[in-house]
Coordinates of C-alpha atoms in Angstrom, one line a residue:
Chain A
M1 CA -46.6 -6.3 40.1
M2 CA -42.9 -5.6 40.4
R3 CA -41.9 -8.7 38.5
M4 CA -44.5 -8.1 35.8
K5 CA -43.0 -4.7 35.2
I6 CA -39.4 -6.2 35.0
I7 CA -40.6 -8.7 32.4
K8 CA -42.3 -6.0 30.5
E9 CA -39.2 -3.9 30.6
S10 CA -37.0 -6.6 29.3
N11 CA -39.4 -7.4 26.5
K12 CA -39.4 -3.8 25.5
E13 CA -35.6 -3.8 25.5
N14 CA -35.6 -7.0 23.4
I15 CA -37.8 -5.4 20.8
T16 CA -35.8 -2.2 20.8
G17 CA -32.7 -4.2 20.2
Y18 CA -34.2 -6.2 17.4
L19 CA -35.4 -3.0 15.7
F20 CA -31.9 -1.5 15.8
V21 CA -30.3 -4.6 14.2
A22 CA -33.2 -5.3 11.8
P23 CA -32.0 -3.4 8.8
Q24 CA -28.5 -4.9 9.0
I25 CA -29.9 -8.4 9.5
L26 CA -32.2 -8.0 6.6
L27 CA -29.4 -7.0 4.2
F28 CA -27.2 -9.7 5.7
L29 CA -29.8 -12.4 5.0
I30 CA -30.5 -11.4 1.5
F31 CA -27.0 -10.5 0.3
L32 CA -24.8 -12.8 2.3
V33 CA -26.5 -15.8 3.9
Y34 CA -28.9 -16.6 1.1
P35 CA -26.1 -16.4 -1.6
I36 CA -24.0 -18.8 0.4
I37 CA -26.8 -21.3 0.6
E38 CA -27.9 -20.7 -3.0
G39 CA -24.3 -21.1 -4.1
I40 CA -24.1 -24.5 -2.5
R41 CA -27.4 -25.5 -4.1
L42 CA -26.3 -24.2 -7.6
S43 CA -23.1 -26.1 -7.4
L44 CA -25.1 -29.4 -7.5
F45 CA -27.0 -28.4 -10.7
Q46 CA -26.2 -28.3 -14.3
I47 CA -27.6 -24.9 -15.4
N48 CA -28.7 -24.0 -18.9
Y49 CA -30.5 -20.9 -20.1
Q50 CA -33.8 -22.5 -19.3
D51 CA -33.6 -25.2 -16.7
E52 CA -31.6 -26.6 -13.9
I53 CA -30.8 -30.3 -13.8
F54 CA -29.7 -31.9 -10.6
V55 CA -26.4 -33.6 -11.1
G56 CA -25.1 -34.1 -7.6
L57 CA -21.4 -33.9 -7.2
D58 CA -20.8 -34.0 -11.0
N59 CA -19.6 -30.4 -11.2
Y60 CA -17.0 -31.1 -8.6
R61 CA -15.9 -34.3 -10.4
K62 CA -15.7 -32.3 -13.6
L63 CA -13.5 -29.7 -12.0
F64 CA -10.9 -32.2 -10.8
S65 CA -10.6 -33.7 -14.3
D66 CA -10.2 -30.2 -16.0
P67 CA -6.6 -29.4 -16.5
V68 CA -7.3 -25.7 -16.6
F69 CA -8.9 -25.9 -13.1
I70 CA -5.9 -27.9 -11.8
Q71 CA -3.6 -25.3 -13.4
S72 CA -5.6 -22.5 -11.8
T73 CA -5.4 -24.2 -8.4
I74 CA -1.6 -24.7 -8.7
N75 CA -1.1 -21.1 -9.8
T76 CA -3.2 -19.8 -7.0
V77 CA -1.3 -21.8 -4.4
I78 CA 2.0 -20.5 -5.9
F79 CA 0.7 -17.0 -5.7
V80 CA -0.5 -17.4 -2.2
V81 CA 2.8 -18.9 -0.9
F82 CA 5.2 -16.4 -2.6
I83 CA 3.2 -13.3 -2.3
V84 CA 2.4 -13.8 1.4
A85 CA 5.9 -14.8 2.3
L86 CA 7.4 -11.8 0.4
T87 CA 4.9 -9.5 2.0
V88 CA 5.5 -10.7 5.6
V89 CA 9.3 -10.7 5.3
F90 CA 9.5 -7.4 3.5
A91 CA 6.9 -5.6 5.6
M92 CA 8.6 -6.8 8.8
F93 CA 12.0 -5.6 7.5
V94 CA 10.7 -2.1 6.6
S95 CA 8.8 -1.7 9.8
A96 CA 11.5 -3.0 12.1
A97 CA 13.9 -0.5 10.5
V98 CA 11.7 2.6 10.8
F99 CA 9.3 2.2 13.7
D100 CA 11.4 4.0 16.3
K101 CA 12.5 6.8 14.1
N102 CA 11.0 10.3 14.1
A103 CA 7.3 10.7 13.2
K104 CA 7.8 12.6 10.0
Y105 CA 10.1 9.9 8.5
V106 CA 7.8 7.1 9.6
S107 CA 4.8 8.8 8.0
F108 CA 6.8 9.3 4.8
I109 CA 7.7 5.6 4.6
R110 CA 4.2 4.5 5.5
G111 CA 2.7 6.9 2.8
A112 CA 5.2 5.9 0.1
Y113 CA 4.4 2.2 0.4
Y114 CA 0.7 2.7 1.0
I115 CA -0.1 5.0 -1.9
P116 CA 0.0 2.1 -4.5
V117 CA -2.5 0.3 -2.3
M118 CA -4.7 3.4 -2.3
V119 CA -4.8 3.9 -6.1
S120 CA -6.1 0.4 -6.6
M121 CA -5.1 -2.7 -8.5
V122 CA -6.7 -1.5 -11.7
V123 CA -4.6 1.6 -12.0
M124 CA -1.5 -0.1 -10.9
S125 CA -2.1 -3.0 -13.3
M126 CA -2.5 -0.5 -16.2
I127 CA 0.8 1.2 -15.2
W128 CA 2.6 -2.1 -15.0
S129 CA 1.2 -3.3 -18.3
F130 CA 2.6 -0.1 -19.8
L131 CA 6.0 -0.5 -18.1
L132 CA 6.2 -4.1 -19.2
N133 CA 5.0 -3.7 -22.7
P134 CA 7.6 -5.7 -24.8
A135 CA 7.5 -3.3 -27.8
N136 CA 8.0 0.0 -26.0
G137 CA 7.9 -0.4 -22.2
L138 CA 10.5 1.0 -20.0
I139 CA 11.4 -2.3 -18.2
P140 CA 12.1 -4.3 -21.4
F141 CA 14.1 -1.4 -22.7
V142 CA 16.3 -1.4 -19.6
A143 CA 16.5 -5.2 -19.8
R144 CA 17.7 -4.9 -23.4
E145 CA 20.2 -2.2 -22.5
L146 CA 21.6 -4.5 -19.7
E147 CA 21.5 -7.4 -22.2
V148 CA 19.3 -9.6 -20.1
A149 CA 18.1 -12.2 -22.6
S150 CA 14.3 -12.3 -22.5
V151 CA 12.2 -9.1 -22.6
N152 CA 8.8 -10.6 -23.1
F153 CA 8.0 -10.7 -19.4
L154 CA 4.3 -11.4 -19.7
G155 CA 4.4 -13.7 -22.8
D156 CA 6.9 -16.2 -21.4
T157 CA 5.4 -19.1 -19.4
R158 CA 8.4 -19.2 -17.1
L159 CA 8.5 -15.5 -16.4
V160 CA 4.8 -14.7 -16.1
L161 CA 4.3 -16.0 -12.6
P162 CA 7.3 -14.2 -11.0
V163 CA 6.3 -11.0 -12.7
I164 CA 2.7 -11.2 -11.4
I165 CA 3.9 -12.2 -8.0
F166 CA 6.2 -9.1 -8.0
V167 CA 3.5 -6.7 -9.2
T168 CA 0.9 -7.9 -6.7
F169 CA 3.4 -7.8 -3.9
A170 CA 4.7 -4.3 -4.8
T171 CA 1.1 -3.0 -5.0
N172 CA -0.2 -4.4 -1.7
V173 CA 2.7 -4.6 0.7
G174 CA 1.8 -1.1 2.1
Q175 CA -1.1 -2.5 4.0
A176 CA 1.1 -4.9 6.0
I177 CA 3.7 -2.2 6.6
I178 CA 1.0 0.1 8.2
L179 CA -0.1 -2.8 10.4
Y180 CA 3.4 -3.8 11.5
I181 CA 4.5 -0.2 12.2
A182 CA 1.4 0.4 14.4
S183 CA 2.0 -2.9 16.2
M184 CA 5.7 -2.3 16.8
I185 CA 5.1 1.2 18.1
G186 CA 2.8 -0.5 20.6
V187 CA 5.5 -2.8 22.0
P188 CA 6.1 -1.7 25.7
K189 CA 9.2 0.5 26.0
E190 CA 10.4 -1.2 29.1
L191 CA 11.4 -4.2 27.0
F192 CA 13.7 -2.1 24.8
E193 CA 15.1 -0.3 27.8
A194 CA 15.9 -3.6 29.5
A195 CA 17.6 -4.8 26.3
E196 CA 19.6 -1.6 26.1
V197 CA 20.8 -2.1 29.7
D198 CA 21.9 -5.6 28.6
G199 CA 23.7 -4.1 25.6
A200 CA 21.7 -6.1 23.1
S201 CA 22.4 -5.3 19.4
R202 CA 19.6 -4.0 17.2
M203 CA 19.4 -7.4 15.4
K204 CA 19.0 -9.1 18.6
V205 CA 16.3 -6.7 19.7
I206 CA 14.5 -7.3 16.4
F207 CA 14.6 -11.1 16.6
K208 CA 14.2 -11.6 20.3
I209 CA 11.7 -8.8 21.2
I210 CA 10.0 -7.2 18.2
I211 CA 9.2 -10.3 16.0
P212 CA 7.8 -12.3 18.9
M213 CA 5.8 -9.4 20.2
V214 CA 4.0 -8.7 16.9
K215 CA 3.0 -12.3 16.4
P216 CA -0.7 -11.6 16.5
T217 CA -0.3 -9.0 13.8
T218 CA 1.7 -11.5 11.7
I219 CA -1.1 -14.0 12.0
Y220 CA -3.6 -11.4 11.0
I221 CA -1.5 -10.2 8.0
I222 CA -1.0 -13.8 6.8
I223 CA -4.7 -14.6 6.9
M224 CA -5.8 -11.4 5.4
N225 CA -3.3 -11.7 2.6
I226 CA -4.0 -15.4 1.9
I227 CA -7.7 -14.4 1.4
A228 CA -6.8 -11.4 -0.7
V229 CA -4.4 -13.3 -2.9
L230 CA -6.9 -16.2 -3.3
K231 CA -9.4 -13.8 -5.0
I232 CA -6.7 -12.2 -7.2
F233 CA -8.4 -11.2 -10.4
V234 CA -7.8 -7.7 -11.7
V235 CA -4.1 -8.1 -12.3
I236 CA -4.7 -11.3 -14.2
Q237 CA -7.4 -9.8 -16.4
L238 CA -5.5 -6.7 -17.2
L239 CA -2.0 -8.0 -17.6
T240 CA -2.2 -11.5 -19.1
G241 CA -5.8 -12.6 -19.5
G242 CA -4.7 -15.8 -17.8
G243 CA -2.1 -16.5 -20.5
P244 CA 0.1 -17.5 -22.1
N245 CA -1.5 -20.8 -22.5
N246 CA -3.3 -20.7 -19.0
A247 CA 0.1 -20.2 -17.4
S248 CA -1.2 -17.4 -15.2
T249 CA -4.8 -18.3 -14.7
T250 CA -6.2 -18.3 -11.2
L251 CA -9.2 -19.8 -9.3
M252 CA -11.0 -16.4 -9.3
Y253 CA -10.3 -15.9 -13.0
Y254 CA -11.5 -19.4 -13.8
L255 CA -14.6 -18.8 -11.8
Y256 CA -15.3 -15.6 -13.6
N257 CA -14.8 -17.1 -17.0
N258 CA -17.1 -20.0 -16.3
A259 CA -19.8 -17.8 -14.9
F260 CA -19.7 -14.9 -17.3
K261 CA -18.1 -16.1 -20.4
Y262 CA -18.9 -19.8 -20.9
N263 CA -22.2 -19.7 -19.0
Q264 CA -21.3 -22.7 -16.8
L265 CA -23.0 -21.5 -13.7
G266 CA -23.0 -24.8 -12.0
I267 CA -19.2 -25.2 -12.4
A268 CA -18.6 -21.6 -11.4
S269 CA -20.7 -22.1 -8.2
A270 CA -18.7 -25.2 -7.4
V271 CA -15.5 -23.2 -7.6
G272 CA -17.1 -20.6 -5.4
V273 CA -18.1 -23.2 -2.8
I274 CA -14.5 -24.5 -2.7
M275 CA -13.2 -21.0 -2.3
F276 CA -15.7 -20.3 0.4
L277 CA -14.7 -23.3 2.4
I278 CA -11.1 -22.4 2.1
T279 CA -11.6 -18.8 3.4
L280 CA -13.8 -20.1 6.2
L281 CA -11.1 -22.6 7.3
L282 CA -8.5 -19.9 7.1
S283 CA -10.4 -17.4 9.1
I284 CA -10.9 -19.7 12.1
P285 CA -7.6 -18.9 13.9
Q286 CA -8.2 -15.1 13.5
L287 CA -11.8 -15.4 14.7
R288 CA -10.6 -17.4 17.7
I289 CA -8.3 -14.5 18.6
M290 CA -11.0 -11.9 18.1
F291 CA -13.5 -13.8 20.3
K292 CA -11.0 -14.4 23.0
K293 CA -10.5 -10.7 23.4
D294 CA -14.2 -9.8 23.4
Chain D
M1 CA 12.3 8.2 20.4
F2 CA 13.3 6.7 23.7
K3 CA 16.9 6.3 23.0
K4 CA 17.6 9.9 22.1
K5 CA 20.3 10.4 24.7
A6 CA 22.3 7.2 24.8
K7 CA 24.0 5.0 22.2
K8 CA 25.1 5.9 18.8
R9 CA 23.2 4.3 15.9
E10 CA 24.4 1.0 14.7
K11 CA 25.8 0.7 11.2
I12 CA 23.3 -2.0 10.3
D13 CA 20.4 0.2 11.3
I14 CA 21.7 3.0 9.0
I15 CA 22.1 0.6 6.1
F16 CA 18.6 -0.9 6.6
N17 CA 17.1 2.6 6.6
I18 CA 18.9 3.5 3.4
I19 CA 17.5 0.4 1.7
V20 CA 14.0 1.1 3.1
T21 CA 14.1 4.7 1.9
F22 CA 15.4 3.6 -1.5
F23 CA 12.5 1.1 -2.0
A24 CA 10.0 3.6 -0.7
V25 CA 11.0 6.1 -3.4
L26 CA 11.1 3.3 -6.0
S27 CA 7.6 2.3 -5.1
L28 CA 6.4 5.8 -5.9
F29 CA 8.1 5.6 -9.3
P30 CA 5.2 3.8 -11.2
L31 CA 2.9 6.6 -10.2
Y32 CA 5.4 9.3 -11.2
W33 CA 5.6 7.5 -14.5
L34 CA 1.8 7.3 -14.8
V35 CA 1.3 11.0 -14.2
T36 CA 4.2 12.3 -16.4
S37 CA 3.2 9.9 -19.2
S38 CA -0.3 11.1 -19.2
F39 CA 1.0 14.6 -20.2
K40 CA 3.2 13.3 -23.1
N41 CA 2.1 13.3 -26.7
S42 CA 1.5 9.9 -28.4
S43 CA 4.9 9.6 -29.9
D44 CA 6.9 10.8 -26.9
V45 CA 5.2 8.4 -24.6
V46 CA 6.7 5.3 -26.3
K47 CA 10.1 6.8 -27.2
M48 CA 13.1 4.8 -26.0
P49 CA 15.3 5.9 -24.3
P50 CA 12.5 7.8 -22.5
D51 CA 12.1 11.4 -21.5
W52 CA 12.1 11.3 -17.7
F53 CA 10.0 14.4 -17.8
P54 CA 7.6 15.4 -20.6
K55 CA 9.3 17.5 -23.2
T56 CA 6.2 18.8 -24.7
F57 CA 3.4 19.1 -22.1
T58 CA -0.1 18.4 -23.4
W59 CA -3.6 18.2 -21.9
S60 CA -5.0 16.5 -25.0
N61 CA -5.0 13.0 -23.5
Y62 CA -7.3 14.2 -20.8
T63 CA -9.6 16.0 -23.2
D64 CA -9.6 12.9 -25.3
V65 CA -10.7 10.7 -22.4
F66 CA -13.5 13.0 -21.5
N67 CA -14.6 13.7 -25.1
N68 CA -14.3 10.2 -26.7
Q69 CA -15.3 8.2 -23.7
P70 CA -18.2 8.7 -21.3
A71 CA -15.7 9.5 -18.5
F72 CA -18.0 12.0 -16.9
T73 CA -20.7 9.4 -16.6
W74 CA -18.3 6.9 -15.2
T75 CA -17.0 9.4 -12.6
Y76 CA -20.6 10.2 -11.7
N77 CA -21.5 6.5 -11.4
S78 CA -18.5 5.9 -9.2
L79 CA -19.3 8.8 -6.9
V80 CA -22.9 7.8 -6.5
V81 CA -22.1 4.1 -5.8
A82 CA -19.3 5.0 -3.4
L83 CA -21.2 7.7 -1.6
V84 CA -24.6 6.0 -1.3
S85 CA -23.1 2.7 -0.3
T86 CA -21.1 4.4 2.4
F87 CA -23.9 6.5 3.8
A88 CA -26.2 3.6 3.8
L89 CA -23.6 1.4 5.5
I90 CA -23.0 4.1 8.2
I91 CA -26.7 4.3 9.0
V92 CA -27.4 0.6 9.0
S93 CA -24.3 -0.5 10.8
S94 CA -24.3 2.3 13.4
L95 CA -27.8 1.3 14.5
A96 CA -26.7 -2.4 14.7
A97 CA -23.4 -1.6 16.4
Y98 CA -25.1 0.5 19.0
A99 CA -27.5 -2.3 19.8
F100 CA -24.7 -4.8 20.1
S101 CA -22.7 -2.5 22.3
K102 CA -25.3 -1.0 24.6
L103 CA -28.7 -2.9 24.5
Q104 CA -29.6 -6.2 26.0
F105 CA -31.6 -8.5 23.8
K106 CA -32.0 -12.2 23.5
G107 CA -29.6 -13.9 21.0
K108 CA -27.4 -10.9 20.9
N109 CA -24.1 -12.7 21.4
I110 CA -24.8 -15.5 19.0
L111 CA -25.9 -13.0 16.4
F112 CA -22.8 -11.0 16.8
I113 CA -20.6 -14.1 16.5
I114 CA -22.4 -14.9 13.2
F115 CA -21.8 -11.3 12.0
I116 CA -18.2 -11.3 12.8
S117 CA -17.6 -14.8 11.3
S118 CA -18.8 -13.3 7.9
L119 CA -16.1 -10.6 8.0
M120 CA -13.5 -12.7 6.2
I121 CA -15.7 -14.1 3.5
P122 CA -15.1 -12.1 0.3
K123 CA -18.3 -11.4 -1.7
E124 CA -16.4 -12.6 -4.9
V125 CA -16.7 -16.2 -3.9
M126 CA -20.5 -16.0 -4.2
I127 CA -20.6 -13.9 -7.2
V128 CA -22.8 -16.3 -9.2
P129 CA -25.7 -16.4 -6.7
L130 CA -25.3 -12.8 -5.9
F131 CA -25.5 -11.9 -9.5
R132 CA -28.7 -14.0 -9.9
I133 CA -30.3 -12.1 -7.0
I134 CA -29.5 -8.8 -8.6
Q135 CA -30.9 -10.2 -11.8
D136 CA -34.1 -11.2 -10.1
F137 CA -34.5 -7.7 -8.6
G138 CA -34.0 -6.3 -12.1
M139 CA -30.9 -4.4 -11.0
V140 CA -28.4 -5.5 -13.7
N141 CA -26.9 -2.3 -15.2
T142 CA -28.2 -0.2 -12.4
L143 CA -26.2 1.5 -9.7
S144 CA -28.5 0.0 -7.0
G145 CA -27.3 -3.4 -8.1
M146 CA -23.7 -2.3 -7.3
I147 CA -24.7 -0.6 -4.0
F148 CA -26.7 -3.2 -2.1
P149 CA -24.1 -6.0 -1.5
N150 CA -21.7 -3.3 -0.2
V151 CA -24.1 -2.4 2.5
A152 CA -24.6 -5.9 3.6
T153 CA -21.1 -6.3 5.0
A154 CA -20.5 -6.6 8.8
F155 CA -17.4 -4.6 8.7
G156 CA -19.1 -1.4 9.8
V157 CA -20.7 -3.1 12.8
F158 CA -17.4 -4.5 13.9
L159 CA -15.6 -1.2 13.6
L160 CA -18.3 1.0 15.2
K161 CA -19.0 -1.4 18.0
G162 CA -15.5 -0.8 19.2
F163 CA -16.2 2.9 19.4
F164 CA -19.5 2.6 21.1
D165 CA -17.9 0.3 23.7
T166 CA -15.6 3.2 24.8
I167 CA -18.6 5.5 25.6
P168 CA -19.7 5.1 29.2
D169 CA -23.1 3.5 29.9
S170 CA -23.8 6.1 32.5
L171 CA -24.5 8.6 29.8
R172 CA -27.2 6.4 28.5
E173 CA -28.7 5.8 31.9
A174 CA -28.8 9.5 32.7
A175 CA -30.6 10.3 29.5
K176 CA -33.0 7.5 30.2
I177 CA -33.9 8.9 33.6
D178 CA -34.7 12.2 31.8
G179 CA -37.2 10.2 29.7
A180 CA -35.3 10.2 26.4
S181 CA -36.3 7.4 24.0
E182 CA -33.7 4.8 22.9
F183 CA -33.5 6.2 19.4
K184 CA -33.1 9.7 20.7
I185 CA -30.2 8.6 23.0
F186 CA -28.6 6.9 20.0
Y187 CA -29.1 9.8 17.7
K188 CA -28.5 12.8 20.0
I189 CA -25.9 11.5 22.4
M190 CA -24.1 8.4 21.2
L191 CA -23.8 9.1 17.5
P192 CA -22.0 12.4 17.9
L193 CA -19.6 10.7 20.4
A194 CA -18.8 8.0 17.9
K195 CA -17.8 10.6 15.2
P196 CA -14.1 9.5 14.9
G197 CA -15.3 5.9 14.2
I198 CA -17.8 7.1 11.7
G199 CA -15.1 9.1 10.0
A200 CA -12.8 6.2 9.7
L201 CA -15.6 4.0 8.4
F202 CA -16.6 6.6 5.9
I203 CA -13.1 6.9 4.4
L204 CA -12.2 3.2 4.5
N205 CA -15.5 2.2 2.9
F206 CA -15.5 5.0 0.3
V207 CA -12.1 4.0 -0.9
Q208 CA -12.9 0.3 -0.9
V209 CA -16.1 0.8 -3.0
W210 CA -14.4 3.3 -5.3
N211 CA -11.6 0.8 -6.0
D212 CA -13.8 -2.2 -6.2
Y213 CA -13.7 -3.8 -9.6
L214 CA -15.1 -7.3 -10.2
W215 CA -18.6 -6.7 -8.9
Q216 CA -19.0 -3.4 -10.7
L217 CA -17.7 -5.1 -13.9
V218 CA -20.3 -7.8 -13.6
V219 CA -23.3 -5.6 -12.8
G220 CA -22.5 -2.6 -15.0
Q221 CA -22.4 -4.1 -18.5
D222 CA -23.6 -1.1 -20.5
K223 CA -21.2 1.6 -21.4
A224 CA -23.4 4.1 -19.6
S225 CA -23.6 2.1 -16.3
K226 CA -19.9 1.5 -15.9
T227 CA -18.0 2.9 -13.0
L228 CA -14.8 4.8 -13.4
M229 CA -12.6 1.8 -12.5
V230 CA -14.3 -0.5 -14.9
G231 CA -14.5 2.2 -17.6
V232 CA -10.9 3.0 -17.4
A233 CA -9.9 -0.6 -17.5
T234 CA -11.8 -1.0 -20.8
L235 CA -9.4 1.5 -22.3
M236 CA -6.8 -1.3 -22.1
Q237 CA -8.7 -3.2 -24.8
D238 CA -9.2 0.0 -26.8
L239 CA -7.4 -0.3 -30.1
N240 CA -6.1 3.3 -29.8
P241 CA -2.4 2.8 -29.7
N242 CA -1.8 6.0 -27.8
F243 CA -0.6 4.9 -24.3
A244 CA -0.6 8.4 -23.0
Y245 CA -4.4 8.5 -23.4
K246 CA -4.8 5.3 -21.4
M247 CA -2.5 6.7 -18.7
A248 CA -4.6 9.8 -18.6
G249 CA -7.7 7.7 -17.8
A250 CA -5.9 5.8 -15.1
T251 CA -4.7 9.1 -13.6
V252 CA -8.3 10.3 -13.4
A253 CA -9.3 7.2 -11.6
A254 CA -6.3 7.5 -9.2
I255 CA -6.5 11.2 -8.3
P256 CA -9.5 11.2 -5.9
M257 CA -7.8 8.4 -3.9
L258 CA -4.5 10.3 -3.7
L259 CA -6.3 13.4 -2.5
I260 CA -8.2 11.4 0.2
F261 CA -4.9 9.9 1.3
I262 CA -3.2 13.2 1.6
F263 CA -6.0 14.8 3.6
F264 CA -7.1 11.9 5.8
Q265 CA -3.9 9.9 6.4
K266 CA -4.5 9.5 10.1
Y267 CA -7.9 8.0 9.7
F268 CA -6.5 5.3 7.6
T269 CA -3.8 4.3 10.0
K270 CA -6.5 4.2 12.7
G271 CA -9.1 2.4 10.7
I272 CA -6.8 -0.2 9.1
T273 CA -5.1 -1.1 12.4
L274 CA -8.4 -1.5 14.1
G275 CA -9.1 -5.0 12.8
S276 CA -5.8 -6.4 13.7
D277 CA -5.5 -5.7 17.4
K278 CA -9.1 -6.1 18.4

């Protein structure tokens, strides 16, 4: 009798549990799991308006012989490396300088750097496009006044990458600053007190205590930013349209063009699969940390 | 904070803070430029050397955006998409988060691991199959087409589970002895206690959906089904050479976010940092 009741109870609890998670699972299956599987399938087909022809790995083969795809990949890697490095170094610098100051000042610094993140890449890209406009933008004007040679920042193949790297970095660094400040405030005070007793300089405290203590945050910021930069799109579309001469095109922009401009759904899906695999690989270290703590 | 009494500040610390403050002010400059430009008339806005503050102050760029462009419709669309996605996400993910935190059921752990693993995958990488699903459902050019994928994210589950975990189990057991149903316990006891988490989720998700671009661009192709972000971005291709008018559009898109930030700053800091140290 008793055992029957327990079994019945646990069955009931099982069913209640499933009912609670059912809506989320349903959405998850339709809009997340299925698209991943379908994306992999589509990447193996050549898709016209009417029919789908199985072509195996042909789409992938085509990709690697397309110079625009190669260019997009190289650009994306350059963006990832420089934007992530700039973000980590600068955010660490800002946070290490301010984290132990008074609360009002910290919240001003945090806010000032975070507001560009808040107002979105679309708005920021529009402002930068206005500021950089070669005919009447403020920045080319200042460059002319200072007699710096080139003023066509977005039309010059050598300048376009650094400019986009800067714009993206300047718009998004606030997120990393918030994370670092929170993490540095959380470092146990005894460590600083001990360092003070030893008479350690501030630089020494930063390099020997703070930076090692916030390592998990650094890993998190690096991974999150790599994934964010990987899917960089808005700034490319609004500032350069991938130009000049594909000099600033990225994987996401390439994917978008193939999917929604050239109607090459198979090719676009193949790019999506490649990007999916990269993000999956990248997220493994972070997931490990998250599960360890759970 | 802790070193108030002892030790004078090192020179290098002072220099660093001057640099940090300088860049902080500088990083606000583009926004200052946006807002002031939006009030300039079309000839002043491109004048070089520039006016650092509008000489003649005009609202006409704003009236132009709302009269010549369907900016009201765009704003309405953005509000609906952001609000409905966020409410739906809160309902769906609070239910699931509660189950993952407090209920025992078979396969719970493996299911949670799968959910969490999906956290890092951006929906942009599967935009082709996702778009085809929306097409099959007949949801292209509809707001529902923009809403659904935003509700499918595991982010809410992850964030809210953390909050439910802090609520003691004894509360649930006590209510159970009193004969309350599981749903009643969830709704009457647990949900109110998880309010700070729901607040953080609301704001983070609202902002994220409001600022989302690519998916809304792809789904809303008609002028009438565009959201504010996408609509405002189309002003960039507008042949109208008046920059002030485009800046007015961008300001309209930015203002709600600035207000949210001013009023809810602490929720952000809380919500954003949650992912990193969990």
